[in-house]
Short mmCIF file of N, CA, C and O in Angstrom, two decimals:
data_model
loop_
_atom_site.label_atom_id
_atom_site.label_comp_id
_atom_site.label_asym_id
_atom_site.label_seq_id
_atom_site.Cartn_x
_atom_site.Cartn_y
_atom_site.Cartn_z
N MET A 234 14.59 3.46 8.47
CA MET A 234 13.55 2.42 8.90
C MET A 234 13.04 2.89 10.40
O MET A 234 13.84 3.46 11.08
N SER A 235 11.94 2.40 10.69
CA SER A 235 11.40 2.72 12.00
C SER A 235 12.02 1.60 13.02
O SER A 235 11.68 0.53 12.89
N PRO A 236 12.83 2.08 14.03
CA PRO A 236 13.35 1.16 14.99
C PRO A 236 12.49 0.40 15.90
O PRO A 236 12.75 -0.66 16.31
N GLY A 237 11.34 1.00 16.24
CA GLY A 237 10.34 0.24 17.05
C GLY A 237 9.43 -0.64 16.34
O GLY A 237 8.61 -1.39 16.93
N ARG A 238 9.57 -1.08 15.14
CA ARG A 238 8.79 -1.78 14.36
C ARG A 238 9.37 -3.29 14.47
O ARG A 238 10.48 -3.46 14.56
N SER A 239 8.37 -4.35 14.37
CA SER A 239 8.93 -5.65 14.35
C SER A 239 9.72 -6.18 13.12
O SER A 239 9.70 -5.30 12.26
N ARG A 240 10.31 -7.29 13.25
CA ARG A 240 11.22 -7.77 12.18
C ARG A 240 10.44 -7.60 10.86
O ARG A 240 11.00 -7.25 9.82
N PRO A 241 9.39 -8.40 10.83
CA PRO A 241 8.67 -8.53 9.47
C PRO A 241 8.21 -7.17 8.96
O PRO A 241 8.28 -6.76 7.65
N HIS A 242 7.93 -6.19 9.72
CA HIS A 242 7.44 -4.83 9.28
C HIS A 242 8.79 -4.27 8.87
O HIS A 242 8.64 -3.45 7.80
N ARG A 243 9.88 -4.22 9.54
CA ARG A 243 11.29 -3.61 8.98
C ARG A 243 11.59 -4.32 7.61
O ARG A 243 11.99 -3.47 6.78
N GLN A 244 11.28 -5.55 7.44
CA GLN A 244 11.80 -6.12 6.27
C GLN A 244 10.86 -5.75 5.20
O GLN A 244 11.20 -5.44 4.04
N GLU A 245 9.43 -5.49 5.47
CA GLU A 245 8.55 -5.04 4.49
C GLU A 245 8.95 -3.48 4.02
O GLU A 245 8.79 -3.14 2.91
N GLU A 246 9.33 -2.77 5.08
CA GLU A 246 9.71 -1.33 4.84
C GLU A 246 10.88 -1.31 3.93
O GLU A 246 10.92 -0.36 3.06
N THR A 247 11.85 -2.25 4.33
CA THR A 247 13.18 -2.14 3.47
C THR A 247 12.88 -2.53 1.93
O THR A 247 13.37 -1.82 1.03
N VAL A 248 11.85 -3.69 1.77
CA VAL A 248 11.58 -4.03 0.39
C VAL A 248 10.89 -2.86 -0.20
O VAL A 248 11.24 -2.61 -1.53
N SER A 249 10.11 -2.13 0.59
CA SER A 249 9.32 -1.04 -0.07
C SER A 249 10.34 0.08 -0.68
O SER A 249 10.13 0.76 -1.68
N ILE A 250 11.21 0.54 0.24
CA ILE A 250 12.09 1.54 -0.06
C ILE A 250 12.97 1.14 -1.31
O ILE A 250 13.05 1.87 -2.20
N ALA A 251 13.42 -0.13 -1.46
CA ALA A 251 14.20 -0.52 -2.48
C ALA A 251 13.39 -0.74 -3.91
O ALA A 251 13.88 -0.21 -4.99
N GLN A 252 12.16 -1.08 -3.68
CA GLN A 252 11.19 -1.08 -4.81
C GLN A 252 10.99 0.15 -5.38
O GLN A 252 10.99 0.45 -6.53
N GLN A 253 10.66 1.16 -4.61
CA GLN A 253 10.58 2.55 -5.00
C GLN A 253 11.61 3.09 -5.64
O GLN A 253 11.40 3.81 -6.65
N ALA A 254 12.89 2.91 -4.97
CA ALA A 254 14.10 3.30 -5.77
C ALA A 254 14.38 2.84 -7.14
O ALA A 254 14.62 3.50 -8.03
N ALA A 255 14.02 1.43 -7.23
CA ALA A 255 14.25 0.86 -8.48
C ALA A 255 13.20 1.37 -9.53
O ALA A 255 13.57 1.62 -10.53
N VAL A 256 11.90 1.60 -9.07
CA VAL A 256 10.84 2.27 -10.07
C VAL A 256 11.35 3.52 -10.38
O VAL A 256 11.23 4.04 -11.59
N ARG A 257 11.76 4.36 -9.43
CA ARG A 257 12.14 5.73 -9.79
C ARG A 257 13.22 5.63 -10.80
O ARG A 257 13.30 6.39 -11.83
N ALA A 258 14.16 4.82 -10.69
CA ALA A 258 15.29 4.88 -11.57
C ALA A 258 15.03 4.34 -12.81
O ALA A 258 15.45 4.92 -14.04
N LEU A 259 14.11 3.41 -12.98
CA LEU A 259 13.59 2.98 -14.30
C LEU A 259 12.86 4.02 -15.11
O LEU A 259 12.84 4.08 -16.30
N LEU A 260 11.91 4.55 -14.33
CA LEU A 260 10.99 5.74 -14.97
C LEU A 260 12.01 6.72 -15.46
O LEU A 260 11.79 7.50 -16.44
N LEU A 261 13.03 7.30 -14.66
CA LEU A 261 13.93 8.27 -15.06
C LEU A 261 14.75 7.82 -16.15
O LEU A 261 15.04 8.77 -17.05
N ALA A 262 15.02 6.64 -16.52
CA ALA A 262 15.66 5.95 -17.49
C ALA A 262 14.61 5.86 -18.76
O ALA A 262 15.05 5.19 -19.76
N ASP A 263 13.54 6.26 -18.64
CA ASP A 263 12.38 6.24 -19.79
C ASP A 263 12.01 4.90 -20.06
O ASP A 263 11.79 4.47 -21.18
N THR A 264 11.88 4.06 -18.97
CA THR A 264 11.57 2.66 -19.11
C THR A 264 10.10 2.58 -18.49
O THR A 264 9.65 2.89 -17.48
N SER A 265 9.08 1.69 -19.21
CA SER A 265 7.88 1.47 -18.62
C SER A 265 8.10 0.45 -17.50
O SER A 265 8.81 -0.47 -17.63
N VAL A 266 7.19 0.65 -16.55
CA VAL A 266 7.20 -0.09 -15.31
C VAL A 266 5.87 -0.95 -14.99
O VAL A 266 5.05 -0.05 -15.07
N VAL A 267 5.84 -2.04 -14.67
CA VAL A 267 4.68 -2.71 -13.99
C VAL A 267 5.18 -3.04 -12.49
O VAL A 267 6.14 -3.69 -12.41
N VAL A 268 4.28 -2.61 -11.56
CA VAL A 268 4.50 -3.03 -10.13
C VAL A 268 3.36 -4.11 -9.82
O VAL A 268 2.28 -3.73 -9.94
N ASP A 269 3.83 -5.20 -9.44
CA ASP A 269 2.91 -6.32 -9.02
C ASP A 269 2.77 -6.44 -7.37
O ASP A 269 3.86 -6.78 -6.78
N ASP A 270 1.61 -6.00 -6.95
CA ASP A 270 1.43 -5.96 -5.44
C ASP A 270 0.10 -6.79 -5.26
O ASP A 270 -0.94 -6.39 -5.79
N THR A 271 0.25 -7.69 -4.39
CA THR A 271 -0.97 -8.58 -3.84
C THR A 271 -1.57 -7.70 -3.05
O THR A 271 -1.06 -7.12 -1.96
N HIS A 272 -3.02 -7.79 -2.95
CA HIS A 272 -4.11 -7.11 -2.12
C HIS A 272 -3.50 -5.57 -2.01
O HIS A 272 -3.23 -5.07 -0.70
N LEU A 273 -3.25 -4.94 -2.93
CA LEU A 273 -2.73 -3.53 -2.78
C LEU A 273 -3.72 -2.65 -1.99
O LEU A 273 -4.85 -2.39 -2.45
N GLN A 274 -3.08 -1.89 -0.94
CA GLN A 274 -4.05 -1.01 -0.25
C GLN A 274 -3.90 0.48 -0.80
O GLN A 274 -3.00 0.76 -1.40
N LEU A 275 -5.02 1.04 -0.68
CA LEU A 275 -5.09 2.45 -1.24
C LEU A 275 -3.93 3.30 -0.94
O LEU A 275 -3.41 4.07 -1.78
N ARG A 276 -3.49 3.37 0.41
CA ARG A 276 -2.35 4.30 0.79
C ARG A 276 -1.12 3.89 0.01
O ARG A 276 -0.16 4.78 -0.30
N HIS A 277 -0.93 2.70 -0.35
CA HIS A 277 0.29 2.10 -1.11
C HIS A 277 0.10 2.64 -2.69
O HIS A 277 1.19 2.91 -3.08
N ALA A 278 -1.06 2.31 -3.10
CA ALA A 278 -1.27 2.76 -4.45
C ALA A 278 -0.82 4.31 -4.65
O ALA A 278 -0.37 4.68 -5.72
N ARG A 279 -1.41 5.13 -3.72
CA ARG A 279 -1.17 6.51 -3.82
C ARG A 279 0.33 6.79 -3.75
O ARG A 279 0.68 7.84 -4.41
N VAL A 280 1.15 6.14 -3.21
CA VAL A 280 2.59 6.27 -3.20
C VAL A 280 3.03 6.18 -4.63
O VAL A 280 3.93 7.09 -5.40
N TRP A 281 2.50 5.25 -5.43
CA TRP A 281 2.82 5.03 -6.89
C TRP A 281 2.21 6.26 -7.73
O TRP A 281 2.88 6.73 -8.73
N ALA A 282 1.04 6.55 -7.44
CA ALA A 282 0.52 7.71 -8.11
C ALA A 282 1.12 8.86 -7.91
O ALA A 282 1.37 9.74 -8.89
N ASP A 283 1.62 9.18 -6.62
CA ASP A 283 2.40 10.33 -6.34
C ASP A 283 3.83 10.38 -7.21
O ASP A 283 4.29 11.45 -7.70
N LEU A 284 4.44 9.08 -7.19
CA LEU A 284 5.61 9.20 -7.99
C LEU A 284 5.49 9.37 -9.44
O LEU A 284 6.07 10.10 -10.04
N ALA A 285 4.41 8.81 -10.05
CA ALA A 285 4.00 9.04 -11.45
C ALA A 285 3.73 10.48 -11.65
O ALA A 285 4.28 11.06 -12.63
N ALA A 286 2.89 11.27 -10.90
CA ALA A 286 2.67 12.58 -10.86
C ALA A 286 3.99 13.44 -10.92
O ALA A 286 4.31 14.37 -11.63
N GLU A 287 4.80 13.12 -9.99
CA GLU A 287 6.22 13.90 -9.77
C GLU A 287 6.85 13.73 -11.00
O GLU A 287 7.58 14.66 -11.35
N LEU A 288 6.94 12.60 -11.63
CA LEU A 288 7.89 12.30 -12.83
C LEU A 288 7.18 12.67 -14.15
O LEU A 288 7.68 12.38 -15.32
N GLY A 289 5.77 13.00 -14.05
CA GLY A 289 4.91 13.23 -15.24
C GLY A 289 4.86 12.03 -16.19
O GLY A 289 4.83 12.24 -17.42
N VAL A 290 4.65 10.91 -15.51
CA VAL A 290 4.29 9.64 -16.25
C VAL A 290 2.96 9.20 -15.93
O VAL A 290 2.39 9.61 -14.93
N GLY A 291 2.47 8.35 -16.95
CA GLY A 291 1.18 7.70 -16.70
C GLY A 291 1.11 6.60 -15.56
O GLY A 291 2.08 6.14 -15.29
N PHE A 292 -0.04 6.57 -15.03
CA PHE A 292 -0.10 5.57 -14.08
C PHE A 292 -1.58 5.03 -14.00
O PHE A 292 -2.70 5.71 -14.33
N SER A 293 -1.70 3.76 -13.74
CA SER A 293 -3.27 3.09 -13.63
C SER A 293 -2.92 1.98 -12.84
O SER A 293 -1.86 1.35 -12.60
N VAL A 294 -4.17 1.49 -12.27
CA VAL A 294 -4.32 0.27 -11.34
C VAL A 294 -4.90 -0.67 -12.06
O VAL A 294 -6.10 -0.57 -12.64
N LEU A 295 -4.58 -2.01 -12.39
CA LEU A 295 -5.25 -3.12 -12.86
C LEU A 295 -5.52 -4.07 -11.73
O LEU A 295 -4.51 -4.61 -11.51
N GLU A 296 -6.80 -4.32 -11.48
CA GLU A 296 -7.04 -5.28 -10.38
C GLU A 296 -7.29 -6.62 -10.95
O GLU A 296 -8.10 -6.70 -11.94
N VAL A 297 -6.59 -7.65 -10.68
CA VAL A 297 -6.89 -8.94 -11.25
C VAL A 297 -7.39 -9.80 -10.01
O VAL A 297 -6.72 -9.93 -8.77
N TRP A 298 -8.77 -10.23 -10.19
CA TRP A 298 -9.33 -11.09 -8.97
C TRP A 298 -9.20 -12.51 -9.23
O TRP A 298 -9.38 -12.99 -10.32
N THR A 299 -8.82 -13.13 -8.20
CA THR A 299 -8.67 -14.62 -8.15
C THR A 299 -9.76 -15.32 -7.07
O THR A 299 -9.98 -14.63 -6.03
N ASP A 300 -10.49 -16.16 -7.42
CA ASP A 300 -11.50 -16.98 -6.66
C ASP A 300 -10.82 -17.17 -5.32
O ASP A 300 -9.70 -17.47 -5.22
N VAL A 301 -11.50 -16.87 -4.11
CA VAL A 301 -11.12 -17.18 -2.81
C VAL A 301 -10.68 -18.44 -2.66
O VAL A 301 -9.58 -18.75 -2.10
N ASP A 302 -11.56 -19.48 -2.93
CA ASP A 302 -11.19 -20.84 -2.74
C ASP A 302 -9.86 -21.15 -3.64
O ASP A 302 -9.01 -22.08 -3.05
N GLU A 303 -9.62 -20.70 -4.63
CA GLU A 303 -8.44 -20.80 -5.42
C GLU A 303 -7.27 -20.29 -4.73
O GLU A 303 -6.17 -20.96 -4.67
N SER A 304 -7.38 -19.22 -4.01
CA SER A 304 -6.45 -18.60 -3.43
C SER A 304 -5.98 -19.30 -2.13
O SER A 304 -4.81 -19.59 -1.87
N VAL A 305 -6.98 -19.87 -1.50
CA VAL A 305 -6.74 -20.68 -0.35
C VAL A 305 -6.04 -21.95 -0.66
O VAL A 305 -5.02 -22.34 -0.14
N ARG A 306 -6.21 -22.58 -1.86
CA ARG A 306 -5.55 -23.89 -2.49
C ARG A 306 -4.27 -23.49 -2.86
O ARG A 306 -3.30 -24.25 -2.50
N ARG A 307 -4.00 -22.54 -3.37
CA ARG A 307 -2.60 -22.11 -3.92
C ARG A 307 -1.64 -21.82 -2.58
O ARG A 307 -0.68 -22.29 -2.46
N ASP A 308 -2.24 -21.27 -1.56
CA ASP A 308 -1.62 -20.95 -0.37
C ASP A 308 -1.12 -22.19 0.46
O ASP A 308 -0.07 -22.35 0.78
N ALA A 309 -2.19 -23.03 0.45
CA ALA A 309 -1.84 -24.52 1.04
C ALA A 309 -0.81 -25.15 0.28
O ALA A 309 0.00 -25.71 0.84
N ALA A 310 -0.83 -25.19 -1.04
CA ALA A 310 0.16 -25.79 -1.81
C ALA A 310 1.55 -25.27 -1.79
O ALA A 310 2.54 -26.04 -1.50
N ARG A 311 1.62 -23.98 -1.43
CA ARG A 311 2.91 -23.23 -1.15
C ARG A 311 3.48 -23.78 0.11
O ARG A 311 4.60 -24.05 0.32
N ALA A 312 2.49 -23.76 1.25
CA ALA A 312 2.94 -24.29 2.49
C ALA A 312 3.36 -25.72 2.46
O ALA A 312 4.48 -26.06 3.08
N ALA A 313 2.70 -26.60 1.68
CA ALA A 313 2.91 -27.77 1.52
C ALA A 313 4.29 -28.18 0.91
O ALA A 313 5.16 -29.23 1.25
N SER A 314 4.73 -27.21 0.13
CA SER A 314 6.12 -27.42 -0.58
C SER A 314 7.15 -26.52 0.26
O SER A 314 8.44 -26.53 -0.31
N GLY A 315 6.99 -26.09 1.51
CA GLY A 315 7.78 -25.51 2.22
C GLY A 315 7.87 -23.96 2.03
O GLY A 315 8.77 -23.17 2.60
N GLY A 316 7.02 -23.34 1.19
CA GLY A 316 6.98 -22.13 0.97
C GLY A 316 6.16 -21.24 1.90
O GLY A 316 5.70 -21.80 2.99
N ARG A 317 6.23 -19.86 1.81
CA ARG A 317 5.43 -19.05 2.74
C ARG A 317 3.92 -19.17 2.57
O ARG A 317 3.48 -19.34 1.48
N SER A 318 3.39 -19.03 3.69
CA SER A 318 1.93 -19.29 3.69
C SER A 318 1.36 -18.15 4.69
O SER A 318 1.87 -18.00 5.72
N VAL A 319 0.16 -17.51 4.22
CA VAL A 319 -0.53 -16.75 5.14
C VAL A 319 -1.52 -17.23 5.97
O VAL A 319 -2.22 -16.97 7.02
N GLY A 320 -2.23 -18.52 5.29
CA GLY A 320 -3.28 -19.16 5.86
C GLY A 320 -4.62 -18.80 5.48
O GLY A 320 -4.83 -17.61 5.00
N GLU A 321 -5.61 -19.75 5.71
CA GLU A 321 -6.96 -19.44 5.07
C GLU A 321 -7.75 -18.33 5.76
O GLU A 321 -8.34 -17.55 4.94
N ASP A 322 -7.47 -18.11 7.12
CA ASP A 322 -8.29 -17.03 7.85
C ASP A 322 -7.86 -15.65 7.12
O ASP A 322 -8.63 -14.91 6.97
N VAL A 323 -6.59 -15.71 6.93
CA VAL A 323 -6.05 -14.35 6.40
C VAL A 323 -6.60 -14.13 5.00
O VAL A 323 -7.05 -12.90 4.77
N ILE A 324 -6.53 -15.13 4.08
CA ILE A 324 -6.96 -14.98 2.89
C ILE A 324 -8.45 -14.47 2.82
O ILE A 324 -8.92 -13.63 2.12
N ARG A 325 -9.26 -15.30 3.47
CA ARG A 325 -10.73 -14.93 3.71
C ARG A 325 -10.94 -13.54 4.20
O ARG A 325 -11.86 -12.92 3.61
N GLY A 326 -10.28 -13.19 5.10
CA GLY A 326 -10.24 -11.81 5.73
C GLY A 326 -10.03 -10.65 4.67
O GLY A 326 -10.73 -9.68 4.50
N ILE A 327 -9.04 -10.96 3.88
CA ILE A 327 -8.58 -10.06 2.75
C ILE A 327 -9.74 -9.85 1.76
O ILE A 327 -10.20 -8.92 1.30
N ALA A 328 -10.30 -11.18 1.51
CA ALA A 328 -11.34 -11.21 0.41
C ALA A 328 -12.67 -10.44 1.06
O ALA A 328 -13.17 -9.71 0.14
N ARG A 329 -12.98 -10.64 2.12
CA ARG A 329 -14.07 -9.89 2.90
C ARG A 329 -13.79 -8.36 2.53
O ARG A 329 -14.70 -7.69 2.19
N ARG A 330 -12.71 -7.82 3.08
CA ARG A 330 -12.39 -6.51 3.16
C ARG A 330 -12.36 -5.89 1.83
O ARG A 330 -12.63 -4.94 1.46
N ALA A 331 -11.87 -6.68 0.74
CA ALA A 331 -11.80 -6.18 -0.58
C ALA A 331 -13.04 -6.27 -1.40
O ALA A 331 -12.98 -5.93 -2.70
N GLY A 332 -14.10 -6.71 -0.90
CA GLY A 332 -15.42 -6.90 -1.51
C GLY A 332 -15.94 -5.60 -2.31
O GLY A 332 -16.37 -5.67 -3.22
N ALA A 333 -15.52 -4.34 -1.62
CA ALA A 333 -15.95 -3.15 -2.16
C ALA A 333 -15.03 -2.73 -3.31
O ALA A 333 -13.86 -2.93 -3.33
N ARG A 334 -15.48 -2.02 -4.24
CA ARG A 334 -14.87 -1.50 -5.26
C ARG A 334 -13.79 -0.58 -4.90
O ARG A 334 -14.27 0.44 -4.14
N ARG A 335 -12.56 -0.56 -5.32
CA ARG A 335 -11.61 0.52 -4.96
C ARG A 335 -11.84 1.75 -5.56
O ARG A 335 -12.14 1.79 -6.85
N PRO A 336 -11.74 3.00 -4.96
CA PRO A 336 -11.88 4.25 -5.60
C PRO A 336 -10.80 4.32 -6.60
O PRO A 336 -9.88 3.62 -6.38
N ASP A 337 -11.08 5.32 -7.49
CA ASP A 337 -9.82 5.62 -8.50
C ASP A 337 -8.68 6.12 -7.65
O ASP A 337 -8.79 6.82 -6.57
N VAL A 338 -7.43 5.62 -7.94
CA VAL A 338 -6.13 6.06 -7.19
C VAL A 338 -5.70 7.36 -7.93
O VAL A 338 -5.25 7.45 -9.09
N LEU A 339 -5.57 8.31 -7.18
CA LEU A 339 -5.22 9.68 -7.60
C LEU A 339 -4.00 10.14 -6.72
O LEU A 339 -3.78 9.80 -5.45
N PRO A 340 -3.09 10.94 -7.21
CA PRO A 340 -1.96 11.37 -6.37
C PRO A 340 -2.47 12.17 -5.15
O PRO A 340 -3.52 12.84 -5.39
N THR A 341 -1.79 12.23 -4.21
CA THR A 341 -2.19 12.90 -2.91
C THR A 341 -1.99 14.46 -3.15
O THR A 341 -2.76 14.99 -2.48
N ARG A 342 -1.10 14.81 -3.99
CA ARG A 342 -0.79 16.22 -4.08
C ARG A 342 -1.39 16.75 -5.39
O ARG A 342 -1.06 17.85 -5.73
N GLY A 343 -2.48 16.21 -5.87
CA GLY A 343 -3.00 16.78 -7.16
C GLY A 343 -2.48 16.29 -8.37
O GLY A 343 -1.34 15.85 -8.39
N ALA A 344 -3.34 16.28 -9.35
CA ALA A 344 -2.76 15.70 -10.66
C ALA A 344 -2.05 16.85 -11.46
O ALA A 344 -2.35 17.92 -11.59
#
């Protein structure tokens, strides 16, 4: 882990390391795997594409779009019930940035 990063970033990094290890172990055990990542960034998708290429397994990204107002409503409901919330501004910002179609996700080291 990166010692200079904030606690939330260190937690995210720890979760990513554990997630990648679990996916690798399952793929090596010849198990199909689905990774569910909200607002998946291209650089993170490439990590999965690289792992799939390394292990010689198939890889694809399926994007599921949710209406922005519905996402705001769900986030507010989570907050009202004591759950984690990112807030309306963050959701609308992500929606604005995600407006363009994502390019195909290919391994960084070639297919």
